Coordinates of C-alpha atoms and ligand atoms in Angstrom, one line a residue:
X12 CA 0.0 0.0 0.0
X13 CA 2.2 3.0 1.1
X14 CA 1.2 6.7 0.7
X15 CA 2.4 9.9 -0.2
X16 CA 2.5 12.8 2.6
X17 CA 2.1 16.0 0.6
X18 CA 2.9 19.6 3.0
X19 CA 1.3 22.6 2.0
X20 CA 4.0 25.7 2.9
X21 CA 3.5 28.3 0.0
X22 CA 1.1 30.9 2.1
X23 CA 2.9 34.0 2.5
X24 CA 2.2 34.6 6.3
X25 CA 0.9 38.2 6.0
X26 CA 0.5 39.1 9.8
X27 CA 4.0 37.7 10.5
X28 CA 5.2 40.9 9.3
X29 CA 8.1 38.8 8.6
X30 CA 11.2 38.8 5.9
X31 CA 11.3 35.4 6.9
X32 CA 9.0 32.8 5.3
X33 CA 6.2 31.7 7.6
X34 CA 6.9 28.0 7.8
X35 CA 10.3 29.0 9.2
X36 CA 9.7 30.8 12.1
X37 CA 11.1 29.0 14.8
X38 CA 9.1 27.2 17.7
X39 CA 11.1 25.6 20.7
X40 CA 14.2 25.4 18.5
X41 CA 13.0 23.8 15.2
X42 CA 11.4 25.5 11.7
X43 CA 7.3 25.0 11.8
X44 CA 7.9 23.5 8.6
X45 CA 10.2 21.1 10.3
X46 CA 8.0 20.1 13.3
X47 CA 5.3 18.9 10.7
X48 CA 7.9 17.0 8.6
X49 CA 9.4 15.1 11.7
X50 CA 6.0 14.1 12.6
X51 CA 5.3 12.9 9.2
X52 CA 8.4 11.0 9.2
X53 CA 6.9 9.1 12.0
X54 CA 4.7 7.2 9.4
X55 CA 7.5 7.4 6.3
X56 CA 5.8 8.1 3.3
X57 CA 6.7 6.5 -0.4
X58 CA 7.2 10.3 -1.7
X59 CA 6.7 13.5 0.5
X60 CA 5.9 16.6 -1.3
X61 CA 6.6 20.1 0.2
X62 CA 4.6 23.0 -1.8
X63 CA 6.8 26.1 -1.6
X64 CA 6.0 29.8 -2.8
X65 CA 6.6 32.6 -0.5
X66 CA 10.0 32.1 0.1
X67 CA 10.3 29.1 -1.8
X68 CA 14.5 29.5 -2.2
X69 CA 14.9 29.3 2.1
X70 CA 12.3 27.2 2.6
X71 CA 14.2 24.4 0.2
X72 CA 16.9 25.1 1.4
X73 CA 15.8 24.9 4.6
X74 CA 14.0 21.0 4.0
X75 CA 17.0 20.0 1.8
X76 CA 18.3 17.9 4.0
X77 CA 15.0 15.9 4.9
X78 CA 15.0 14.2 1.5
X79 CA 11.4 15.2 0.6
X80 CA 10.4 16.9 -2.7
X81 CA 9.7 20.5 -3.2
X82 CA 7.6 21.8 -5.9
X83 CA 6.7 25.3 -6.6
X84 CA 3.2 27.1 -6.2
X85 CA 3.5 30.4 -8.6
X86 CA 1.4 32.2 -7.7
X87 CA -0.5 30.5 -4.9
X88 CA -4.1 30.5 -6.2
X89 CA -5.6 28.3 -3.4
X90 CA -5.3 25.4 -1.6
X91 CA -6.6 23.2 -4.3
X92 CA -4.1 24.7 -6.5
X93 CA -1.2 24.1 -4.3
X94 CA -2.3 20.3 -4.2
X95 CA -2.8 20.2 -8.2
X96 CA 1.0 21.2 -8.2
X97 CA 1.9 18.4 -6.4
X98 CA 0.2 15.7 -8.3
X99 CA 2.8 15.0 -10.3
X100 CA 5.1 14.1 -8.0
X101 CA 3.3 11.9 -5.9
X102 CA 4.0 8.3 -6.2
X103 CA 0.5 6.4 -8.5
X104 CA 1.4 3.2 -6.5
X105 CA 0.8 4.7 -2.8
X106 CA -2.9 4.1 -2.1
X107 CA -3.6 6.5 -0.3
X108 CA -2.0 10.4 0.3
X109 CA -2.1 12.6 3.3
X110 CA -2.5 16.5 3.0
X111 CA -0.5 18.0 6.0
X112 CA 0.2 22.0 6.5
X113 CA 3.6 23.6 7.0
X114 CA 2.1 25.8 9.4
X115 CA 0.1 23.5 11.7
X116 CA 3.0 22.1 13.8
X117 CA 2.1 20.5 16.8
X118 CA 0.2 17.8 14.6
X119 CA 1.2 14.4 16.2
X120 CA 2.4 10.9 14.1
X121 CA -0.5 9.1 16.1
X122 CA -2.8 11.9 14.3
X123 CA -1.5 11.5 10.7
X124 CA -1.5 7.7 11.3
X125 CA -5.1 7.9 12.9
X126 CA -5.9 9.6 9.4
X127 CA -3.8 7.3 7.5
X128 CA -5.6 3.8 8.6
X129 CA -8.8 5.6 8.2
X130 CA -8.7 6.4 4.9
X131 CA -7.3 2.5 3.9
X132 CA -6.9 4.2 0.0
X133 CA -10.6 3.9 -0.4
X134 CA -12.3 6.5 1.9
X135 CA -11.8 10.7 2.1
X136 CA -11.0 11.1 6.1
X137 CA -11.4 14.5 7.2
X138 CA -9.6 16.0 10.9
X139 CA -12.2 18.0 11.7
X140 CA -12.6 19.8 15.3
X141 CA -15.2 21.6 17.4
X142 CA -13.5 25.1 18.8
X143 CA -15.4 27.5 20.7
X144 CA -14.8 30.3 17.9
X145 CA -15.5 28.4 14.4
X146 CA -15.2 32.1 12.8
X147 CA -12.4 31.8 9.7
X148 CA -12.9 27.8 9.3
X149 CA -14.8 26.1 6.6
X150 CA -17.8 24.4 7.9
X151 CA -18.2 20.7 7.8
X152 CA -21.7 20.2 6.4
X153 CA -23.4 16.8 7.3
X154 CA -26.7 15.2 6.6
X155 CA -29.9 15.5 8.5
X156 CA -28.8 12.5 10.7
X157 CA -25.4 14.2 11.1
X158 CA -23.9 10.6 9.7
X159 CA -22.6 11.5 6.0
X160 CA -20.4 14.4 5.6
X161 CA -21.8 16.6 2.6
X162 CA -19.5 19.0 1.9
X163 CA -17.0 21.6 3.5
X164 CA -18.1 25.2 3.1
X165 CA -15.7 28.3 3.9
X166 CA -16.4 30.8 6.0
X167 CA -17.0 33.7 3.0
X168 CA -19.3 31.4 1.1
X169 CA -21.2 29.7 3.8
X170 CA -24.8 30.8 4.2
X171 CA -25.9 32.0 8.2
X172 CA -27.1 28.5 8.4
X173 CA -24.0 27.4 7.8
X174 CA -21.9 29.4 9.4
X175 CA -23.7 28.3 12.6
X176 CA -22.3 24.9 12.2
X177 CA -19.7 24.2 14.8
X178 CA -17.5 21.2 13.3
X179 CA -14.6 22.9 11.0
X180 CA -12.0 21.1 8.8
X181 CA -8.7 21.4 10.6
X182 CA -6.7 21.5 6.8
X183 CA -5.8 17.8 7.3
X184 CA -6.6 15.2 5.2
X185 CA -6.3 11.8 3.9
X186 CA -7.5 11.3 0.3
X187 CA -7.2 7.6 -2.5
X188 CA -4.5 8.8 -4.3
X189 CA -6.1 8.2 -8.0
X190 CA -9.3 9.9 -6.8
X191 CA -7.0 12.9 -5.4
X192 CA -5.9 13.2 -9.1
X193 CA -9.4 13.3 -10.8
X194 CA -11.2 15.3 -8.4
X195 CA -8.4 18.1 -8.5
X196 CA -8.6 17.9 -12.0
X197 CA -12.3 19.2 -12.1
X198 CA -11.4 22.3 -9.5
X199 CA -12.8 25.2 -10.2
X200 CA -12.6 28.7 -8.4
X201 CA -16.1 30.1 -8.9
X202 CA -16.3 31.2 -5.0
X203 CA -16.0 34.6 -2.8
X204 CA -12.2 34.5 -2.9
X205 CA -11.6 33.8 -7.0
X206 CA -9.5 30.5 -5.1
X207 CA -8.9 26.9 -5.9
X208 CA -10.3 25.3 -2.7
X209 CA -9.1 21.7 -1.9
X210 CA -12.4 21.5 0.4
X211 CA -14.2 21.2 -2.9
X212 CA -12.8 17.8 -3.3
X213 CA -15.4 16.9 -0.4
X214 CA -19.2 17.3 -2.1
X215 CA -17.1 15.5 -5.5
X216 CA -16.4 12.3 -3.3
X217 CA -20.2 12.3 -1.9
X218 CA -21.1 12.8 -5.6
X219 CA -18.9 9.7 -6.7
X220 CA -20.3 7.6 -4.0
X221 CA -16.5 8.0 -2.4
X222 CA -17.6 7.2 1.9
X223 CA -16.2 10.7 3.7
X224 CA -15.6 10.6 7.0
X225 CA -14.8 13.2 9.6
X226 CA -12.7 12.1 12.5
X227 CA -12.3 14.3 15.6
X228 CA -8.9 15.5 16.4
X229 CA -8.4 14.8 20.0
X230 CA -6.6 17.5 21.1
X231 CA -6.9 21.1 19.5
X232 CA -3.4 22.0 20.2
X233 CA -2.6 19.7 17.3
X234 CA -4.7 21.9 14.7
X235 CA -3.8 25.6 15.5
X236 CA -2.1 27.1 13.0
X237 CA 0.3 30.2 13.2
X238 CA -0.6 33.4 11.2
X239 CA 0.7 35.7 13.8
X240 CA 3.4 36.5 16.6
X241 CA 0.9 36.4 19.1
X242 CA -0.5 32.1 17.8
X243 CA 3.0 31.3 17.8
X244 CA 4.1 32.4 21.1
X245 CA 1.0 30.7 22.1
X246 CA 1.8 27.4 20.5
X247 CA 5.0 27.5 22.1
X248 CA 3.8 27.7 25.5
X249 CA 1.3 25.1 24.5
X250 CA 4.6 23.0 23.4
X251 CA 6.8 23.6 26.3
X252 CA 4.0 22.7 29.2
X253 CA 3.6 19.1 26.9
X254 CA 7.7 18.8 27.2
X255 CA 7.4 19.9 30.6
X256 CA 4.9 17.6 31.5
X257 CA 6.6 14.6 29.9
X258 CA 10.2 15.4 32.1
X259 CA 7.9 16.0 35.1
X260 CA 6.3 12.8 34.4
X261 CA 9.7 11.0 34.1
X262 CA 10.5 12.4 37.7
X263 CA 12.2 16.0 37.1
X264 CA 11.3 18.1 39.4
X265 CA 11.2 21.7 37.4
X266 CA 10.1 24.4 39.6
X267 CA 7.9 26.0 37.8
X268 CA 6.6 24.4 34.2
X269 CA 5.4 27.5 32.9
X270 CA 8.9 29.1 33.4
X271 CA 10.6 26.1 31.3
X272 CA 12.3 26.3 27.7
X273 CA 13.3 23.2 25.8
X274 CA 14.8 23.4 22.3
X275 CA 16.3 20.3 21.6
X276 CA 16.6 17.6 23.5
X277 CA 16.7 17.1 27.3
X278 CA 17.8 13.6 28.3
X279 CA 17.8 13.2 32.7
X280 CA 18.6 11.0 35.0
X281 CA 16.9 10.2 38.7
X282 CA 16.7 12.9 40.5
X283 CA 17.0 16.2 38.5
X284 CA 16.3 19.3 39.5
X285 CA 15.4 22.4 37.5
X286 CA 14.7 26.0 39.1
X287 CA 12.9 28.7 37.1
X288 CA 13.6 30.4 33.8
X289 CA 16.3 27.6 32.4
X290 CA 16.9 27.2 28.5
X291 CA 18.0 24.3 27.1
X292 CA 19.1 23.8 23.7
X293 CA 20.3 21.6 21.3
X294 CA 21.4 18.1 23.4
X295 CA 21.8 18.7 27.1
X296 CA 22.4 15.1 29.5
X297 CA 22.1 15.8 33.0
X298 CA 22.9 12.6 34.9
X299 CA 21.1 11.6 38.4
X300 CA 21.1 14.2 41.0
X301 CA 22.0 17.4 38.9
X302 CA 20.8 20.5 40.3
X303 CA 20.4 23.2 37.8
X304 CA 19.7 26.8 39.6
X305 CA 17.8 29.7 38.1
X306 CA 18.3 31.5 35.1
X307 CA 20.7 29.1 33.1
X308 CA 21.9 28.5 29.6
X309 CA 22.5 25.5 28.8
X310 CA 23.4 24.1 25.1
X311 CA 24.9 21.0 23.5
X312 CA 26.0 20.4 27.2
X313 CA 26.6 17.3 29.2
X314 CA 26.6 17.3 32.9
X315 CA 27.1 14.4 35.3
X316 CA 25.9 13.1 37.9
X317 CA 25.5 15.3 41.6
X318 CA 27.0 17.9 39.8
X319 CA 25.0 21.4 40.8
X320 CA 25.2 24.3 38.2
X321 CA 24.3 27.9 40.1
X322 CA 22.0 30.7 38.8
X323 CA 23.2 33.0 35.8
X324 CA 25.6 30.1 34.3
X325 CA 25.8 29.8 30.8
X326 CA 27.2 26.1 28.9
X327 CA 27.8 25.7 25.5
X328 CA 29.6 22.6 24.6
X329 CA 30.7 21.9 27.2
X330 CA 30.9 18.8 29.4
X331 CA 30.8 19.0 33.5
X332 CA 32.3 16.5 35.8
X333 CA 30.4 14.1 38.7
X334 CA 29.7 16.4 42.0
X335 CA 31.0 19.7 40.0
X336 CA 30.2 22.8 40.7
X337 CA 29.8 25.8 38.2
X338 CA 28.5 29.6 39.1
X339 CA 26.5 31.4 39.7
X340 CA 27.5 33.7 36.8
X341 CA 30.1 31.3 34.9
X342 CA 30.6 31.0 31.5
X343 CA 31.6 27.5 30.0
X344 CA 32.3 27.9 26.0
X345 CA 32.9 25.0 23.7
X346 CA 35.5 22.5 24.9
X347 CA 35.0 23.4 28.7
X348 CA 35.5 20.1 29.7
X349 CA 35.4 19.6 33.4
X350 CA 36.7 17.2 35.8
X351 CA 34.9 15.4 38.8
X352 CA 34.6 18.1 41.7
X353 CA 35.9 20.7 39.7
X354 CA 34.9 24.2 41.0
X355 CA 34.1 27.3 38.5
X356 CA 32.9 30.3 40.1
X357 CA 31.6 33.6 39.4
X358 CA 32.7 35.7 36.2
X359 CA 34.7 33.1 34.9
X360 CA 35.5 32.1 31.6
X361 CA 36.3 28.7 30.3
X362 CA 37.0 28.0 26.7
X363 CA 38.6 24.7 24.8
X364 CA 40.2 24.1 28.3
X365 CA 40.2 20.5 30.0
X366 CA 40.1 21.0 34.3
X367 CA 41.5 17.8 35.7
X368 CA 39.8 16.4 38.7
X369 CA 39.1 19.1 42.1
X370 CA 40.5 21.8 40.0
X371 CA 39.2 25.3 41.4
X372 CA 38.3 28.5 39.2
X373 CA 36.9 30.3 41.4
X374 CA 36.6 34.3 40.6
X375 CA 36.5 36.7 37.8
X376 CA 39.1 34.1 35.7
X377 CA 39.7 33.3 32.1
X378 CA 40.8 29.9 31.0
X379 CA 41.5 29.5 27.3
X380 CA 43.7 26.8 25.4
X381 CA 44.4 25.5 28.7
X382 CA 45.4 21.6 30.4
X383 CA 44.5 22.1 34.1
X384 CA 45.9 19.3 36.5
X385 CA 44.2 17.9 39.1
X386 CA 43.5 20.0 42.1
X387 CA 45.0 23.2 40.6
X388 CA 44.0 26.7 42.4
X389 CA 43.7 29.2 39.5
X390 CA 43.3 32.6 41.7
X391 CA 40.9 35.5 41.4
X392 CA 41.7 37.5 38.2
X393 CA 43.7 35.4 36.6
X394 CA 44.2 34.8 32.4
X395 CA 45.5 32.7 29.7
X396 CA 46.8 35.0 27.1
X397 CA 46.0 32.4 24.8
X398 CA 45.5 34.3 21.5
X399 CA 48.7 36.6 20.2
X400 CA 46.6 38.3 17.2
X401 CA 47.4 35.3 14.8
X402 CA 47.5 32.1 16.3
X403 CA 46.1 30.2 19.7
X404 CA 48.6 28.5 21.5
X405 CA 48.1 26.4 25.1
X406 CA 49.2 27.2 28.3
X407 CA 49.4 23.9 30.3
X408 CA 49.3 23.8 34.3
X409 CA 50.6 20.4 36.5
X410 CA 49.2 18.9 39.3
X411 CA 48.9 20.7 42.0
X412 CA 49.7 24.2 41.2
X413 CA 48.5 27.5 42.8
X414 CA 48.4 30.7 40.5
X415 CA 47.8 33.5 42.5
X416 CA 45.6 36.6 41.8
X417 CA 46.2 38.4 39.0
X418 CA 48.1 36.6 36.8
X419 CA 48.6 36.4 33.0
X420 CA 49.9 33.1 31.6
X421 CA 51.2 34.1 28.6
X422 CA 51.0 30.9 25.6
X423 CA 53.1 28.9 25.1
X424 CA 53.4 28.1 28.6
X425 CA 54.1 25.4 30.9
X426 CA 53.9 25.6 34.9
X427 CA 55.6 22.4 35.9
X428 CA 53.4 19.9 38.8
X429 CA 53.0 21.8 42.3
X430 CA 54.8 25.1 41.3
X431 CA 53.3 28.1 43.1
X432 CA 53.0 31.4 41.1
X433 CA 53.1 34.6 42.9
X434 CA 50.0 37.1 42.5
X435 CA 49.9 40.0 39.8
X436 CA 52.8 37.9 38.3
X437 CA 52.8 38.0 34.2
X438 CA 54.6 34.6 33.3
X439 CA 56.5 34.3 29.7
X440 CA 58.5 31.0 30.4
X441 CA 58.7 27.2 31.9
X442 CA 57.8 28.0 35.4
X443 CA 59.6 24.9 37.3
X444 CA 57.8 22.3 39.2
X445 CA 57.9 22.6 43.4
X446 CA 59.3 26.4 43.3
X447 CA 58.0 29.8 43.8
X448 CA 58.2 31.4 40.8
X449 CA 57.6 35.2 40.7
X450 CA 57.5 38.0 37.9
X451 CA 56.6 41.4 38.4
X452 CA 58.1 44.5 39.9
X453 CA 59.4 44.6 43.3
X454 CA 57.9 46.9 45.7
X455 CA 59.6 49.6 46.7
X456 CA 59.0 52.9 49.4
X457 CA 60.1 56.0 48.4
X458 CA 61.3 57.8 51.6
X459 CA 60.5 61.4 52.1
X460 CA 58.3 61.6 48.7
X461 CA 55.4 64.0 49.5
X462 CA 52.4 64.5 47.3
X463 CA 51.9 67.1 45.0
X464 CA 49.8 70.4 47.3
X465 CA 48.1 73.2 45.6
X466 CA 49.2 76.2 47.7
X467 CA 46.9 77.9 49.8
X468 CA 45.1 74.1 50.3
X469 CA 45.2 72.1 53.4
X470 CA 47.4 69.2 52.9
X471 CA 47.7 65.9 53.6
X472 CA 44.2 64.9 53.1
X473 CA 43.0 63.1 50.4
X474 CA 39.9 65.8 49.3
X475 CA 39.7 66.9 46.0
X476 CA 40.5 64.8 43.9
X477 CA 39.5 63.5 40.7
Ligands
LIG27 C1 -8.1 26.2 4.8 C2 -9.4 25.4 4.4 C3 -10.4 25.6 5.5 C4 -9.8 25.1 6.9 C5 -8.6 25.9 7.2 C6 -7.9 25.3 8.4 C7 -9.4 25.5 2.0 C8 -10.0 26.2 0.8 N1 -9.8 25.9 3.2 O1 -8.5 27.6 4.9 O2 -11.5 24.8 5.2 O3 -10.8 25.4 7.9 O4 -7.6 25.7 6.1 O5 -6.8 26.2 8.7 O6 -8.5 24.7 1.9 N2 -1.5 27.3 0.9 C9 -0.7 27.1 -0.1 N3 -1.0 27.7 -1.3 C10 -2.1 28.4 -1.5 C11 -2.9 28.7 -0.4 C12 -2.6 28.1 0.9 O7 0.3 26.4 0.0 O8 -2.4 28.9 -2.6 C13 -1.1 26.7 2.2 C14 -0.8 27.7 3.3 O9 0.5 28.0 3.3 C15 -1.3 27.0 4.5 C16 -2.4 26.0 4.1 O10 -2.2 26.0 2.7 O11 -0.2 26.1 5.0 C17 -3.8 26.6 4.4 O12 -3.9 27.8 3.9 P1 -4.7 29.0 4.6 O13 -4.8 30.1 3.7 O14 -4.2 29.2 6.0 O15 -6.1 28.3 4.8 P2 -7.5 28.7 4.3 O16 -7.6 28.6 2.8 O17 -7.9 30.0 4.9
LIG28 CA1 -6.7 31.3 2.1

C-alpha cells in the first residue's frame, strides 16, 4: 500500500510581518515547517511533497536535507491549486495520500497515522474539530442524521445557516490517491475568494459515492495554525508545558513548568532538578542528582551526575564533571571540559580548556587553550593569554599548582606539577615544578616623597580629587 504525505507551505504569512517565510519561524528550536515534517516521518511516506511559494529559495533550502520533494506554487491560487501542483510528483502506486500543513505544527504521528488507517486508500478522512470560535474555518456540512459528511463550506461562502455549524475542517486530510488526481482535475474557483479550494474535493467524493468521514482531532493544540506573533508564542507555551509535563512525568522536578524552555533535547537521569527560567538547547544530558539553579543556559551540554550548576551560568559545549560545581555567573564555551569536583565560580571564563579532577576556578578568571591538572588553584583574576593576534597557542598547568591573583599566563606556557605562582605575576617562560616562581616588579618605598599640594590648600588629606 504505502502513501504519499504532501505539505502545503507556499502561504505568504501576511500578519507575521516577517522577511522570513512563515513556515520557518522557529518554535522551541525547530522551523514550523520542520515540526510537521518530523511528525510525518513518523509514518515514512513512499514520496513526501513540500509545496513552496513565499520564500520558496529558504524554505528548500531549509527542507533540503530531509530528502522530501519540493515543488513550486506560482502564484499561490488556493489550496486546491497548491495540491494540483503536487500531483505529479506523488508516487500512482501509494494508495492513499495525506494533505499535511507547513504551518500546523504540533500535529502528532499518532494523528497523521489515525488519518492514515482511516482512509485505507478507499475512503476521504477529514480531521475536523469543534473550537469555541468556528469564525475563519470552513464548515463541515453533514446530513440530516449528522452521519454523511456533505461538503465543506468556507467561512465567505457559507450561508448563516452554515456558518452556525460548529465542526470545522482542521486543513488535514487523507484522500485515494487516483481519486485525489481526478477530483483536483475538475477544481474550479467560482467562489468569494476567485481560489482553488481543496475542500471542494469533499461534495465530488459524496457525488462519486466516495464514503467521507470526519474524524475528531483529539486534542486542538494539534490543529492551530500560526498566522501571527501572538499564535506562535501561544503554541509555544502550549509545546513547552507538553515537554514539561513529559520530564515532570519521568521524575524531574522543574520548579515551575510554565517558566521552562526546551529546544532540543533534554535527556535526565533520577533525580533532576530544574529551578525557574532555564533554556535548554540543542542536546543537554544531565545525569542523576543534577541541580540546575535559576536563570541558566544550557546548550549542547553534558553534565554528570550530583554535579550542581548555580543561577546565571551559561554552557555551550561543554561537558561538566560528577559532583562539579559551576556559578553562579560562569561562562563554559565549547571545549570546557570539566573534571569530577571541579569548582568554576563567578565571572569566569572557560574555553577549549580540559580542568583535571578538584580543579578550582573560582573568581573573575579566564581559562582558554588550557590543560589544568588535578586540584590546581587558579586565583581571582587570573588569564591565559592564549590568543597573540594570529594564532592560539596552550598554556598547560601540572598537578597541583597555585596561580595567584592576577596573573597572566602568557602561551606557550608550561607551569611544571605543584609550582606556586606569585600574584599579579605575568609569566612568559617554563615556570619549574615545586618552586616559587615570581615575575613582576618589586615593591619599593620612596622615603621622604610627599604629594603634590596646591598652595593655599590644606594638605595631607585626600579631598579633592578626581
Ligand atoms: C483552509 C481550508 C479551511 C480550513 C482551514 C484550516 C481551504 C479552501 N480551506 O483555509 O476549510 O478550515 O484551512 O486552517 O482549503 N497554501 C498554499 N497555497 C495556497 C494557499 C494556501 O500552499 O495557494 C497553504 C498555506 O501556506 C497553509 C495552508 O495551505 O499552510 C492553508 O492555507 P490557509 O490560507 O491558511 O487556509 P484557508 O484557505 O484559509
Ligand atoms: Ca486562504
Amino acid at each position: 500500500m504505502g502513501h504519499n504525505t504532501v505539505i502545503l507551505a507556499a502561504g505568504r504569512g501576511t500578519r507575521m510581518k516577517s522577511q522570513r517565510p512563515k513556515v520557518l519561524h522557529r518554535l522551541a528550536g525547530r522551523a514550523l515547517l520542520q515540526h510537521v515534517l518530523d511528525a510525518a516521518a513518523g509514518v515514512p511516506a513512499l514520496r513526501t511533497v513540500v509545496v513552496t511559494g513565499h520564500g520558496a529559495d529558504e524554505v528548500e533550502a531549509a527542507v533540503a536535507a530531509s530528502g522530501c520533494v519540493c515543488v513550486r506554487q506560482m502564484p499561490q491560487l488556493g489550496t486546491g491549486h497548491a495540491v494540483q501542483q503536487a500531483a505529479p510528483a506523488l508516487d500512482p502506486a501509494a494508495a492513499t495520500t495525506l494533505i499535511l500543513n507547513g504551518d500546523v505544527p504540533l500535529v502528532t504521528t499518532a494523528t497523521a497515522r489515525a488519518l492514515l488507517d482511516a482512509c485505507g486508500g478507499e475512503r476521504l478522512v477529514l480531521l475536523t474539530m469543534t473550537p469555541a470560535d468556528p469564525h475563519g474555518y470552513g464548515r463541515v456540512v453533514r446530513d440530516a442524521t449528522g452521519e454523511r459528511v456533505l461538503a465543506i463550506v468556507e467561512e465567505k461562502d457559507a450561508t448563516p445557516a452554515q456558518r452556525a455549524i460548529g465542526e470545522v475542517y482542521t486543513g488535514m486530510m487523507a484522500a485515494p490517491t487516483a481519486a485525489l488526481g481526478r477530483w483536483l482535475a475538475r477544481l474550479g474557483n467560482d467562489n468569494a475568494q476567485r481560489e482553488y479550494y481543496l475542500t471542494d474535493i469533499v461534495a465530488m467524493a459524496v457525488a462519486d459515492g466516495v464514503p467521507v468521514a470526519g474524524i475528531a482531532v483529539v486534542d486542538e493544540t494539534e490543529a492551530l495554525g500560526v498566522n501571527s506573533p501572538q499564535q506562535l508564542a501561544d503554541l509555544e507555551r502550549r509545546l513547552q508545558r507538553r515537554q514539561a509535563d513529559a520530564l515532570m512525568t519521568a521524575g524531574v522536578r522543574l520548579a515551575d513548568p510554565a517558566r521552562f524552555d526546551l529546544r532540543g533535547t533534554l535527556e535526565c537521569g533520577a533525580d533532576v532538578e530544574i529551578d525557574v527560567g532555564c533554556v535548554f538547547e540543542g542536546r543537554v544530558v544531565l545525569g542523576d542528582g543534577v541541580r540546575v539553579g535559576p536563570h541558566c543556559v544550557l546548550r549542547d551540554t553534558t553534565v554528570a551526575a550530583g554535579a550542581r550548576i548555580d543561577a546565571f551560568s551559561h554552557l555551550e559545549g561543554a561537558s561538566v564533571g560528577t559532583e562539579a560545581r559551576v556559578g553562579p555567573y560562569a561562562r563554559l564555551r565549547p571545549g570546557a571540559v570539566l573534571g569530577d569536583e571541579v569548582h568554576v565560580g563567578n565571572f569566569v571564563e572557560v574555553k577549549n580548556s580540559t580542568l583535571a579532577r578538584g580543579a578550582k576556578a573560582n573568581h573573575l578568571a579566564y581559562l582558554g587553550d588550557a590543560t589544568v591538572g588535578e586540584r590546581v588553584n587558579y586565583g581571582a583574576g587570573s588569564i591565559t593569554a592564549n590568543y597573540d593576534g594570529a594564532f592560539k597557542h596552550r598554556t598547560v598547568i601540572g598537578d597541583d599548582v597555585h596561580i595567584g591573583s592576577n596573573c597572566v599566563l602568557i602561551a606557550p606556557v608550561v607551569v611544571g606539577e605543584g609550582a606556586t605562582i606569585g600574584g599579579g605575576s605575568t609569566i612568559v617562560r617554563q615556570a619549574p615544578a615545586g618552586q616559587l616562581t615570581i615575575a613582576r616588579a618589586k615593591q619599593v618605598t620612596i622615603a621622604g616623597w610627599q604629594r603634590p599640594r596646591r598652595p593655599g590648600k590644606p594638605g595631607g588629606s585626600a579631598s579633592g580629587g578626581g
